[in-house]
PDB file of C-alpha atoms in Angstrom:
ATOM      1  CA  MET K   1      95.085 110.772 177.971  1.00  0.00           C
ATOM      2  CA  SER K   2      92.108 111.815 180.031  1.00  0.00           C
ATOM      3  CA  GLY K   3      88.749 112.735 178.576  1.00  0.00           C
ATOM      4  CA  ASN K   4      89.046 116.159 180.207  1.00  0.00           C
ATOM      5  CA  VAL K   5      91.895 117.063 177.874  1.00  0.00           C
ATOM      6  CA  TRP K   6      89.801 116.111 174.856  1.00  0.00           C
ATOM      7  CA  GLU K   7      86.761 117.954 176.272  1.00  0.00           C
ATOM      8  CA  GLY K   8      88.874 121.076 176.609  1.00  0.00           C
ATOM      9  CA  TYR K   9      90.195 120.605 173.103  1.00  0.00           C
ATOM     10  CA  ALA K  10      86.645 120.253 171.749  1.00  0.00           C
ATOM     11  CA  GLU K  11      85.760 123.579 173.404  1.00  0.00           C
ATOM     12  CA  PHE K  12      88.901 125.118 171.918  1.00  0.00           C
ATOM     13  CA  VAL K  13      87.880 124.009 168.414  1.00  0.00           C
ATOM     14  CA  ALA K  14      84.275 125.139 168.909  1.00  0.00           C
ATOM     15  CA  HIS K  15      85.208 128.583 170.166  1.00  0.00           C
ATOM     16  CA  GLY K  16      87.743 129.089 167.394  1.00  0.00           C
ATOM     17  CA  GLY K  17      84.974 129.482 164.839  1.00  0.00           C
ATOM     18  CA  GLY K  18      84.013 125.819 164.852  1.00  0.00           C
ATOM     19  CA  PHE K  19      87.049 124.700 162.892  1.00  0.00           C
ATOM     20  CA  ARG K  20      90.823 124.471 163.260  1.00  0.00           C
ATOM     21  CA  HIS K  21      93.689 123.662 160.929  1.00  0.00           C
ATOM     22  CA  VAL K  22      96.276 121.455 162.645  1.00  0.00           C
ATOM     23  CA  ARG K  23      99.155 119.163 161.893  1.00  0.00           C
ATOM     24  CA  VAL K  24      98.993 115.547 163.019  1.00  0.00           C
ATOM     25  CA  SER K  25     101.797 116.414 165.458  1.00  0.00           C
ATOM     26  CA  GLU K  26      99.371 118.640 167.411  1.00  0.00           C
ATOM     27  CA  LEU K  27      96.919 115.774 167.760  1.00  0.00           C
ATOM     28  CA  LEU K  28      99.741 113.554 168.983  1.00  0.00           C
ATOM     29  CA  ASN K  29     100.675 116.184 171.580  1.00  0.00           C
ATOM     30  CA  ILE K  30      97.077 116.350 172.830  1.00  0.00           C
ATOM     31  CA  ALA K  31      97.031 112.546 173.055  1.00  0.00           C
ATOM     32  CA  GLY K  32     100.358 112.543 174.877  1.00  0.00           C
ATOM     33  CA  ARG K  33     101.999 110.454 172.163  1.00  0.00           C
ATOM     34  CA  LYS K  34     105.155 110.847 170.116  1.00  0.00           C
ATOM     35  CA  ALA K  35     104.570 108.576 167.118  1.00  0.00           C
ATOM     36  CA  ALA K  36     101.607 108.234 164.771  1.00  0.00           C
ATOM     37  CA  GLY K  37     101.213 104.478 164.795  1.00  0.00           C
ATOM     38  CA  ALA K  38      98.041 102.880 163.461  1.00  0.00           C
ATOM     39  CA  ARG K  39      96.586 102.190 166.925  1.00  0.00           C
ATOM     40  CA  ILE K  40      97.438 105.671 168.149  1.00  0.00           C
ATOM     41  CA  ILE K  41      95.732 107.263 165.134  1.00  0.00           C
ATOM     42  CA  GLU K  42      92.754 104.970 165.712  1.00  0.00           C
ATOM     43  CA  ASP K  43      92.559 106.127 169.343  1.00  0.00           C
ATOM     44  CA  ILE K  44      92.846 109.797 168.357  1.00  0.00           C
ATOM     45  CA  THR K  45      90.083 109.320 165.784  1.00  0.00           C
ATOM     46  CA  LYS K  46      87.906 107.697 168.451  1.00  0.00           C
ATOM     47  CA  GLN K  47      88.562 110.498 170.954  1.00  0.00           C
ATOM     48  CA  LEU K  48      87.751 113.167 168.387  1.00  0.00           C
ATOM     49  CA  ALA K  49      84.467 111.449 167.483  1.00  0.00           C
ATOM     50  CA  GLU K  50      83.491 110.984 171.132  1.00  0.00           C
ATOM     51  CA  HIS K  51      83.972 114.704 171.687  1.00  0.00           C
ATOM     52  CA  GLY K  52      82.043 115.880 168.638  1.00  0.00           C
ATOM     53  CA  ILE K  53      85.058 116.770 166.526  1.00  0.00           C
ATOM     54  CA  GLY K  54      85.039 115.764 162.880  1.00  0.00           C
ATOM     55  CA  HIS K  55      88.044 115.887 160.593  1.00  0.00           C
ATOM     56  CA  LEU K  56      89.108 116.105 156.991  1.00  0.00           C
ATOM     57  CA  PRO K  57      90.621 114.110 155.428  1.00  0.00           C
ATOM     58  CA  PRO K  58      88.285 111.336 156.597  1.00  0.00           C
ATOM     59  CA  SER K  59      91.293 109.218 157.646  1.00  0.00           C
ATOM     60  CA  ILE K  60      93.877 110.992 159.760  1.00  0.00           C
ATOM     61  CA  PRO K  61      97.278 110.552 158.104  1.00  0.00           C
ATOM     62  CA  ARG K  62     100.189 108.987 159.967  1.00  0.00           C
ATOM     63  CA  ASP K  63     102.598 111.648 158.696  1.00  0.00           C
ATOM     64  CA  GLN K  64     103.163 114.020 161.627  1.00  0.00           C
ATOM     65  CA  THR K  65     103.490 117.011 159.298  1.00  0.00           C
ATOM     66  CA  ALA K  66     100.222 116.293 157.433  1.00  0.00           C
ATOM     67  CA  ALA K  67      97.476 118.889 157.628  1.00  0.00           C
ATOM     68  CA  VAL K  68      94.092 118.067 159.150  1.00  0.00           C
ATOM     69  CA  LEU K  69      91.008 120.273 159.272  1.00  0.00           C
ATOM     70  CA  LEU K  70      89.113 119.724 162.513  1.00  0.00           C
ATOM     71  CA  TYR K  71      85.552 120.920 162.943  1.00  0.00           C
ATOM     72  CA  SER K  72      82.977 121.002 165.681  1.00  0.00           C
ATOM     73  CA  GLN K  73      80.217 118.836 164.247  1.00  0.00           C
ATOM     74  CA  ASP K  74      77.552 119.311 166.910  1.00  0.00           C
ATOM     75  CA  ARG K  75      77.322 123.084 167.105  1.00  0.00           C
ATOM     76  CA  PRO K  76      75.853 125.610 164.693  1.00  0.00           C
ATOM     77  CA  GLY K  77      78.331 127.153 162.270  1.00  0.00           C
ATOM     78  CA  LEU K  78      80.817 126.162 159.647  1.00  0.00           C
ATOM     79  CA  GLY K  79      81.741 122.937 161.426  1.00  0.00           C
ATOM     80  CA  ALA K  80      78.157 121.678 161.280  1.00  0.00           C
ATOM     81  CA  ILE K  81      78.055 122.554 157.592  1.00  0.00           C
ATOM     82  CA  LEU K  82      81.262 120.625 156.949  1.00  0.00           C
ATOM     83  CA  HIS K  83      79.880 117.669 158.891  1.00  0.00           C
ATOM     84  CA  GLN K  84      76.618 117.600 156.919  1.00  0.00           C
ATOM     85  CA  ALA K  85      78.472 117.868 153.612  1.00  0.00           C
ATOM     86  CA  ARG K  86      80.854 115.062 154.597  1.00  0.00           C
ATOM     87  CA  GLN K  87      77.977 112.784 155.640  1.00  0.00           C
ATOM     88  CA  LEU K  88      76.160 113.490 152.396  1.00  0.00           C
ATOM     89  CA  ALA K  89      79.256 112.808 150.284  1.00  0.00           C
ATOM     90  CA  GLU K  90      80.267 109.625 152.132  1.00  0.00           C
ATOM     91  CA  ASN K  91      76.886 107.869 152.079  1.00  0.00           C
ATOM     92  CA  PRO K  92      77.401 104.853 149.772  1.00  0.00           C
ATOM     93  CA  ASN K  93      73.697 103.868 149.523  1.00  0.00           C
ATOM     94  CA  PRO K  94      71.690 107.037 149.898  1.00  0.00           C
ATOM     95  CA  ASP K  95      67.944 106.980 150.415  1.00  0.00           C
ATOM     96  CA  GLN K  96      66.644 109.712 148.104  1.00  0.00           C
ATOM     97  CA  ASN K  97      64.237 111.074 150.727  1.00  0.00           C
ATOM     98  CA  ALA K  98      67.031 111.293 153.292  1.00  0.00           C
ATOM     99  CA  VAL K  99      69.297 112.958 150.742  1.00  0.00           C
ATOM    100  CA  THR K 100      66.613 115.558 150.013  1.00  0.00           C
ATOM    101  CA  VAL K 101      66.282 116.331 153.723  1.00  0.00           C
ATOM    102  CA  GLN K 102      70.075 116.570 154.118  1.00  0.00           C
ATOM    103  CA  VAL K 103      70.421 118.858 151.099  1.00  0.00           C
ATOM    104  CA  LEU K 104      67.661 121.135 152.398  1.00  0.00           C
ATOM    105  CA  ALA K 105      69.227 121.219 155.868  1.00  0.00           C
ATOM    106  CA  LEU K 106      72.623 122.003 154.367  1.00  0.00           C
ATOM    107  CA  THR K 107      71.129 124.750 152.204  1.00  0.00           C
ATOM    108  CA  LEU K 108      69.411 126.330 155.202  1.00  0.00           C
ATOM    109  CA  MET K 109      72.604 126.240 157.264  1.00  0.00           C
ATOM    110  CA  MET K 110      74.558 127.901 154.451  1.00  0.00           C
ATOM    111  CA  GLN K 111      72.071 130.781 154.070  1.00  0.00           C
ATOM    112  CA  ASN K 112      73.865 132.744 156.808  1.00  0.00           C
ATOM    113  CA  TYR K 113      77.015 132.783 154.692  1.00  0.00           C
ATOM    114  CA  ARG K 114      75.376 134.216 151.577  1.00  0.00           C
ATOM    115  CA  PRO K 115      76.218 137.889 151.097  1.00  0.00           C
ATOM    116  CA  ALA K 116      73.349 140.246 151.756  1.00  0.00           C
ATOM    117  CA  THR K 117      72.039 141.866 148.604  1.00  0.00           C
ATOM    118  CA  THR K 118      70.907 145.448 148.459  1.00  0.00           C
ATOM    119  CA  GLU K 119      69.324 145.196 145.035  1.00  0.00           C
ATOM    120  CA  GLN K 120      65.765 144.003 144.519  1.00  0.00           C
ATOM    121  CA  PRO K 121      65.185 141.450 141.755  1.00  0.00           C
ATOM    122  CA  ALA K 122      63.345 142.843 138.739  1.00  0.00           C
TER     123      ALA K 122
END
């Protein structure tokens, strides 16, 4: 399947709030495939990554009815937050300084989602 299809899909995910809930069958349709074989899933995973789309679970299931949460990892918003959290959680040998920077970045990104308070602290 051409890169243009995946580029358009990346824009679709980004403009839908930066995330999208799909079934594996939708990803197969975008890829122009019918079955979720190991190589096909590998190719879909590669295409998503090349177009700035992350996904949860970290490994796309082969079950066509399985749910997948896609997110736009390169643009501000909830997708970027999901991407940062996933990177932080998946790092097997974290450098404490890098972790501190990632946690601070994640905290700053999440500030926009904190409800505004009208009360002043005492």
